[in-house]
Each structure stands twice: as C-alpha cells, then as structure tokens.
C-alpha cells in the first residue's frame, strides 16, 4: 500500500504569528490526511510551547475530530536525554539518528493507517490454477506470494479493504485466510 508522507507543520514555531494565517491554505491540505504524525524535537527548550502552537493551528483548521484523536505523537532525539521517560501517555520515543524506536513507529503508523482507511492485512491461500491471484492483484495490494508447488497453491499476503474482502469471499467462498 502506497503511503505519502508530507511535512507541513515543522516551520510553524519559526513563523511570525501574523503570517500563520497566510499559510492556512497550505495547511488546510492536512484535512485530507488519513493520519497526522507530530514529530517533536524533545530536547528543544520550547518543546511544550511548540506542541501547543501546532495543536492550536490544527484545531483552528477545523479538522475532523477523528484525525486529531488518532494523531501519533513522536518524541525525537531521546538519545540526547539521559534516562528519558515519556512525559505524555502514548508518545513514541525515537532517535532518528540511531534508529531507536523506528520499528515501533512504523508499526503504529501502519496500524492507524489501516484503521483510518478501512483496510486490513490478510494472508489468503489461493489455487494457482484459478482466478483468485489475478483478482487479488487487481483489487488489493499484494505484498508477498509464497508458492506451494506440491499442491499448486500460494499463500498471498495482501492489504485489502473490507468491501473488497467481502467481494472476494462472495466470489471465492472456499478460500482459506488468516489475519497475521
């Protein structure tokens, strides 16, 4: 599944307050997002003020409440703070420089994107002599195909919408599937 990351907010704390309104048109694109990831330099002396500024701008954009509620809060540069302990519930601690916490961040983003888009990850066993694999390539994002040559089947890992999966089950009722 393709995901587009757009960095739009980082400059806000450096922007004079009277110019923030001028950038509203650009920031309004955030309303079309599936997820907001707020990455903070947790070592910055004004990190709390910066967060408040970003949240204020986001709230003034009249974003859908689910978008604000599902926001991922990321504390970067935790490697520079001895014995770092998150001060906020659900904040993810990372060090982009050293790669610490990036796998957890990736998993959290994936989980929330799937939820926001109504998709799920499934592994489906398909008959290679039938139309299932072709159908999955057209209607879902095929991530992995593991061919079982002994029985002419394959285990296919896909990202699929709930509606497409419903159609698949109607078309191929005998298929086996599991959620990894």
PDB file of C-alpha atoms in Angstrom:
ATOM      1  CA  UNK A   1       0.000   0.000   0.000  1.00  0.00           C
ATOM      2  CA  UNK A   2       1.465   3.314  -1.014  1.00  0.00           C
ATOM      3  CA  UNK A   3       1.658   5.948   1.700  1.00  0.00           C
ATOM      4  CA  UNK A   4       2.544   9.573   1.081  1.00  0.00           C
ATOM      5  CA  UNK A   5       4.288  11.469   3.866  1.00  0.00           C
ATOM      6  CA  UNK A   6       4.045  15.246   3.788  1.00  0.00           C
ATOM      7  CA  UNK A   7       5.960  17.509   6.159  1.00  0.00           C
ATOM      8  CA  UNK A   8       3.777  20.570   6.599  1.00  0.00           C
ATOM      9  CA  UNK A   9       3.888  21.833  10.154  1.00  0.00           C
ATOM     10  CA  UNK A  10       7.509  21.914  11.286  1.00  0.00           C
ATOM     11  CA  UNK A  11       8.059  25.534  10.357  1.00  0.00           C
ATOM     12  CA  UNK A  12       5.210  26.915  12.487  1.00  0.00           C
ATOM     13  CA  UNK A  13       7.207  27.718  15.567  1.00  0.00           C
ATOM     14  CA  UNK A  14       9.598  29.831  13.475  1.00  0.00           C
ATOM     15  CA  UNK A  15       6.815  31.661  11.662  1.00  0.00           C
ATOM     16  CA  UNK A  16       5.731  35.092  12.912  1.00  0.00           C
ATOM     17  CA  UNK A  17       2.216  34.800  14.320  1.00  0.00           C
ATOM     18  CA  UNK A  18       0.776  37.277  11.802  1.00  0.00           C
ATOM     19  CA  UNK A  19       1.970  35.052   8.912  1.00  0.00           C
ATOM     20  CA  UNK A  20       0.405  31.821  10.162  1.00  0.00           C
ATOM     21  CA  UNK A  21      -2.916  32.802   8.609  1.00  0.00           C
ATOM     22  CA  UNK A  22      -1.235  33.245   5.220  1.00  0.00           C
ATOM     23  CA  UNK A  23      -0.164  29.619   5.312  1.00  0.00           C
ATOM     24  CA  UNK A  24      -3.627  28.331   6.198  1.00  0.00           C
ATOM     25  CA  UNK A  25      -4.391  27.358   2.593  1.00  0.00           C
ATOM     26  CA  UNK A  26      -1.356  25.097   2.562  1.00  0.00           C
ATOM     27  CA  UNK A  27      -2.151  23.705   5.979  1.00  0.00           C
ATOM     28  CA  UNK A  28      -5.769  23.022   5.038  1.00  0.00           C
ATOM     29  CA  UNK A  29      -4.477  20.104   2.954  1.00  0.00           C
ATOM     30  CA  UNK A  30      -3.976  18.332   6.283  1.00  0.00           C
ATOM     31  CA  UNK A  31      -7.754  17.817   6.380  1.00  0.00           C
ATOM     32  CA  UNK A  32      -7.384  15.293   3.542  1.00  0.00           C
ATOM     33  CA  UNK A  33      -4.922  13.185   5.514  1.00  0.00           C
ATOM     34  CA  UNK A  34      -5.577   9.757   6.916  1.00  0.00           C
ATOM     35  CA  UNK A  35      -3.175  10.341   9.795  1.00  0.00           C
ATOM     36  CA  UNK A  36      -1.173  13.122  11.426  1.00  0.00           C
ATOM     37  CA  UNK A  37       2.248  12.261  12.843  1.00  0.00           C
ATOM     38  CA  UNK A  38       3.553  15.009  15.126  1.00  0.00           C
ATOM     39  CA  UNK A  39       7.333  14.664  15.455  1.00  0.00           C
ATOM     40  CA  UNK A  40       8.885  16.822  18.155  1.00  0.00           C
ATOM     41  CA  UNK A  41      12.481  17.603  18.998  1.00  0.00           C
ATOM     42  CA  UNK A  42      12.045  16.652  22.625  1.00  0.00           C
ATOM     43  CA  UNK A  43      15.380  18.307  23.526  1.00  0.00           C
ATOM     44  CA  UNK A  44      14.288  21.747  22.326  1.00  0.00           C
ATOM     45  CA  UNK A  45      13.880  24.128  25.290  1.00  0.00           C
ATOM     46  CA  UNK A  46      10.474  25.233  23.987  1.00  0.00           C
ATOM     47  CA  UNK A  47       9.150  21.805  23.014  1.00  0.00           C
ATOM     48  CA  UNK A  48       5.987  22.184  25.107  1.00  0.00           C
ATOM     49  CA  UNK A  49       5.257  25.618  23.631  1.00  0.00           C
ATOM     50  CA  UNK A  50       5.908  24.264  20.125  1.00  0.00           C
ATOM     51  CA  UNK A  51       3.438  21.443  20.710  1.00  0.00           C
ATOM     52  CA  UNK A  52       0.811  23.887  21.955  1.00  0.00           C
ATOM     53  CA  UNK A  53       1.371  26.058  18.878  1.00  0.00           C
ATOM     54  CA  UNK A  54       0.982  23.124  16.480  1.00  0.00           C
ATOM     55  CA  UNK A  55      -2.145  21.858  18.260  1.00  0.00           C
ATOM     56  CA  UNK A  56      -3.645  25.339  18.214  1.00  0.00           C
ATOM     57  CA  UNK A  57      -3.122  25.672  14.464  1.00  0.00           C
ATOM     58  CA  UNK A  58      -4.526  22.184  13.841  1.00  0.00           C
ATOM     59  CA  UNK A  59      -7.623  22.930  15.921  1.00  0.00           C
ATOM     60  CA  UNK A  60      -8.169  26.215  14.064  1.00  0.00           C
ATOM     61  CA  UNK A  61      -8.226  24.271  10.790  1.00  0.00           C
ATOM     62  CA  UNK A  62     -11.452  22.599  11.934  1.00  0.00           C
ATOM     63  CA  UNK A  63     -10.091  19.155  11.186  1.00  0.00           C
ATOM     64  CA  UNK A  64     -12.299  16.121  11.703  1.00  0.00           C
ATOM     65  CA  UNK A  65     -12.131  15.099  15.364  1.00  0.00           C
ATOM     66  CA  UNK A  66     -11.050  11.544  14.497  1.00  0.00           C
ATOM     67  CA  UNK A  67      -7.962  12.962  12.766  1.00  0.00           C
ATOM     68  CA  UNK A  68      -6.877  14.881  15.868  1.00  0.00           C
ATOM     69  CA  UNK A  69      -7.731  11.987  18.190  1.00  0.00           C
ATOM     70  CA  UNK A  70      -5.702   9.460  16.191  1.00  0.00           C
ATOM     71  CA  UNK A  71      -2.620  11.679  15.902  1.00  0.00           C
ATOM     72  CA  UNK A  72       0.680   9.910  16.588  1.00  0.00           C
ATOM     73  CA  UNK A  73       2.892  11.858  18.995  1.00  0.00           C
ATOM     74  CA  UNK A  74       6.616  11.214  18.440  1.00  0.00           C
ATOM     75  CA  UNK A  75       9.437  12.369  20.695  1.00  0.00           C
ATOM     76  CA  UNK A  76      12.647  12.509  18.654  1.00  0.00           C
ATOM     77  CA  UNK A  77      16.254  12.842  19.900  1.00  0.00           C
ATOM     78  CA  UNK A  78      15.625  10.804  23.048  1.00  0.00           C
ATOM     79  CA  UNK A  79      19.225   9.599  22.764  1.00  0.00           C
ATOM     80  CA  UNK A  80      20.310  13.063  23.925  1.00  0.00           C
ATOM     81  CA  UNK A  81      18.381  12.831  27.200  1.00  0.00           C
ATOM     82  CA  UNK A  82      19.818  10.617  29.907  1.00  0.00           C
ATOM     83  CA  UNK A  83      17.255   8.125  31.274  1.00  0.00           C
ATOM     84  CA  UNK A  84      14.493   9.505  29.060  1.00  0.00           C
ATOM     85  CA  UNK A  85      10.955   8.823  30.251  1.00  0.00           C
ATOM     86  CA  UNK A  86       7.983   9.949  28.132  1.00  0.00           C
ATOM     87  CA  UNK A  87       6.044  12.729  29.818  1.00  0.00           C
ATOM     88  CA  UNK A  88       2.960  12.085  27.725  1.00  0.00           C
ATOM     89  CA  UNK A  89       0.832   8.986  27.505  1.00  0.00           C
ATOM     90  CA  UNK A  90       1.086   7.176  24.152  1.00  0.00           C
ATOM     91  CA  UNK A  91       4.091   9.214  22.973  1.00  0.00           C
ATOM     92  CA  UNK A  92       6.563   7.158  20.971  1.00  0.00           C
ATOM     93  CA  UNK A  93      10.220   7.695  21.845  1.00  0.00           C
ATOM     94  CA  UNK A  94      12.649   7.583  18.933  1.00  0.00           C
ATOM     95  CA  UNK A  95      16.132   8.522  17.907  1.00  0.00           C
ATOM     96  CA  UNK A  96      16.019   9.007  14.153  1.00  0.00           C
ATOM     97  CA  UNK A  97      19.810   9.362  14.155  1.00  0.00           C
ATOM     98  CA  UNK A  98      20.420   5.981  15.804  1.00  0.00           C
ATOM     99  CA  UNK A  99      17.285   4.178  14.589  1.00  0.00           C
ATOM    100  CA  UNK A 100      15.932   3.611  18.093  1.00  0.00           C
ATOM    101  CA  UNK A 101      12.145   3.187  18.191  1.00  0.00           C
ATOM    102  CA  UNK A 102      11.660   3.414  14.423  1.00  0.00           C
ATOM    103  CA  UNK A 103      10.199  -0.091  14.103  1.00  0.00           C
ATOM    104  CA  UNK A 104       7.596   0.717  16.771  1.00  0.00           C
ATOM    105  CA  UNK A 105       6.804   3.982  14.978  1.00  0.00           C
ATOM    106  CA  UNK A 106       6.394   2.155  11.669  1.00  0.00           C
ATOM    107  CA  UNK A 107       4.063  -0.403  13.280  1.00  0.00           C
ATOM    108  CA  UNK A 108       1.966   2.323  14.916  1.00  0.00           C
ATOM    109  CA  UNK A 109       1.656   4.269  11.659  1.00  0.00           C
ATOM    110  CA  UNK A 110       0.699   1.110   9.767  1.00  0.00           C
ATOM    111  CA  UNK A 111      -1.918   0.171  12.362  1.00  0.00           C
ATOM    112  CA  UNK A 112      -3.505   3.620  12.336  1.00  0.00           C
ATOM    113  CA  UNK A 113      -3.393   3.998   8.531  1.00  0.00           C
ATOM    114  CA  UNK A 114      -5.099   0.626   8.119  1.00  0.00           C
ATOM    115  CA  UNK A 115      -7.779   1.628  10.610  1.00  0.00           C
ATOM    116  CA  UNK A 116      -8.300   5.060   9.027  1.00  0.00           C
ATOM    117  CA  UNK A 117      -8.597   3.615   5.521  1.00  0.00           C
ATOM    118  CA  UNK A 118     -10.745   0.616   6.460  1.00  0.00           C
ATOM    119  CA  UNK A 119      -8.137  -1.878   5.286  1.00  0.00           C
ATOM    120  CA  UNK A 120      -6.600  -4.960   6.822  1.00  0.00           C
ATOM    121  CA  UNK A 121      -3.661  -7.259   6.239  1.00  0.00           C
ATOM    122  CA  UNK A 122      -4.589 -10.853   5.461  1.00  0.00           C
ATOM    123  CA  UNK A 123      -2.861 -13.961   4.205  1.00  0.00           C
ATOM    124  CA  UNK A 124      -5.077 -15.873   1.793  1.00  0.00           C
ATOM    125  CA  UNK A 125      -4.446 -19.341   0.385  1.00  0.00           C
ATOM    126  CA  UNK A 126      -5.267 -19.357  -3.331  1.00  0.00           C
ATOM    127  CA  UNK A 127      -5.447 -22.040  -6.009  1.00  0.00           C
ATOM    128  CA  UNK A 128      -2.861 -21.111  -8.639  1.00  0.00           C
ATOM    129  CA  UNK A 129      -4.999 -22.677 -11.370  1.00  0.00           C
ATOM    130  CA  UNK A 130      -7.915 -20.377 -10.570  1.00  0.00           C
ATOM    131  CA  UNK A 131      -8.562 -16.639 -10.928  1.00  0.00           C
ATOM    132  CA  UNK A 132      -8.017 -15.684  -7.257  1.00  0.00           C
ATOM    133  CA  UNK A 133      -4.426 -14.445  -7.550  1.00  0.00           C
ATOM    134  CA  UNK A 134      -5.224 -12.286 -10.557  1.00  0.00           C
ATOM    135  CA  UNK A 135      -8.275 -10.896  -8.740  1.00  0.00           C
ATOM    136  CA  UNK A 136      -6.162 -10.040  -5.682  1.00  0.00           C
ATOM    137  CA  UNK A 137      -3.608  -8.196  -7.822  1.00  0.00           C
ATOM    138  CA  UNK A 138      -6.416  -6.082  -9.298  1.00  0.00           C
ATOM    139  CA  UNK A 139      -8.411  -5.416  -6.128  1.00  0.00           C
ATOM    140  CA  UNK A 140      -5.835  -5.265  -3.324  1.00  0.00           C
ATOM    141  CA  UNK A 141      -2.180  -4.573  -2.640  1.00  0.00           C
ATOM    142  CA  UNK A 142      -0.296  -7.854  -2.867  1.00  0.00           C
ATOM    143  CA  UNK A 143       2.678  -7.740  -0.520  1.00  0.00           C
ATOM    144  CA  UNK A 144       4.008 -11.269  -0.727  1.00  0.00           C
ATOM    145  CA  UNK A 145       3.342 -14.517  -2.630  1.00  0.00           C
ATOM    146  CA  UNK A 146       4.649 -17.783  -1.195  1.00  0.00           C
ATOM    147  CA  UNK A 147       4.099 -20.563  -3.771  1.00  0.00           C
ATOM    148  CA  UNK A 148       3.425 -24.115  -2.551  1.00  0.00           C
ATOM    149  CA  UNK A 149       4.361 -26.153  -5.657  1.00  0.00           C
ATOM    150  CA  UNK A 150       3.290 -29.508  -4.186  1.00  0.00           C
ATOM    151  CA  UNK A 151      -0.396 -28.587  -4.165  1.00  0.00           C
ATOM    152  CA  UNK A 152      -0.486 -25.750  -6.759  1.00  0.00           C
ATOM    153  CA  UNK A 153      -1.456 -23.140  -4.179  1.00  0.00           C
ATOM    154  CA  UNK A 154       0.096 -19.969  -2.846  1.00  0.00           C
ATOM    155  CA  UNK A 155      -0.146 -18.046   0.392  1.00  0.00           C
ATOM    156  CA  UNK A 156      -0.738 -14.450  -0.589  1.00  0.00           C
ATOM    157  CA  UNK A 157      -0.258 -11.610   1.897  1.00  0.00           C
ATOM    158  CA  UNK A 158      -2.440  -8.650   0.925  1.00  0.00           C
ATOM    159  CA  UNK A 159      -3.650  -5.294   2.141  1.00  0.00           C
ATOM    160  CA  UNK A 160      -7.328  -5.234   1.296  1.00  0.00           C
ATOM    161  CA  UNK A 161     -10.332  -3.039   2.041  1.00  0.00           C
ATOM    162  CA  UNK A 162     -13.241  -4.508   3.956  1.00  0.00           C
ATOM    163  CA  UNK A 163     -15.521  -4.110   0.934  1.00  0.00           C
ATOM    164  CA  UNK A 164     -13.051  -5.802  -1.446  1.00  0.00           C
ATOM    165  CA  UNK A 165     -12.579  -8.631   1.030  1.00  0.00           C
ATOM    166  CA  UNK A 166     -16.360  -9.073   1.197  1.00  0.00           C
ATOM    167  CA  UNK A 167     -16.482  -9.333  -2.609  1.00  0.00           C
ATOM    168  CA  UNK A 168     -13.588 -11.809  -2.556  1.00  0.00           C
ATOM    169  CA  UNK A 169     -15.372 -14.032  -0.037  1.00  0.00           C
ATOM    170  CA  UNK A 170     -18.533 -13.969  -2.169  1.00  0.00           C
ATOM    171  CA  UNK A 171     -16.611 -14.861  -5.337  1.00  0.00           C
ATOM    172  CA  UNK A 172     -14.346 -17.459  -3.728  1.00  0.00           C
ATOM    173  CA  UNK A 173     -16.225 -18.854  -0.700  1.00  0.00           C
ATOM    174  CA  UNK A 174     -13.884 -21.830  -0.208  1.00  0.00           C
ATOM    175  CA  UNK A 175     -10.718 -19.760   0.202  1.00  0.00           C
ATOM    176  CA  UNK A 176      -8.805 -20.011   3.453  1.00  0.00           C
ATOM    177  CA  UNK A 177      -7.495 -16.858   5.061  1.00  0.00           C
ATOM    178  CA  UNK A 178      -5.981 -15.691   8.319  1.00  0.00           C
ATOM    179  CA  UNK A 179      -5.017 -12.415   9.933  1.00  0.00           C
ATOM    180  CA  UNK A 180      -1.281 -12.383  10.758  1.00  0.00           C
TER     181      UNK A 180
END
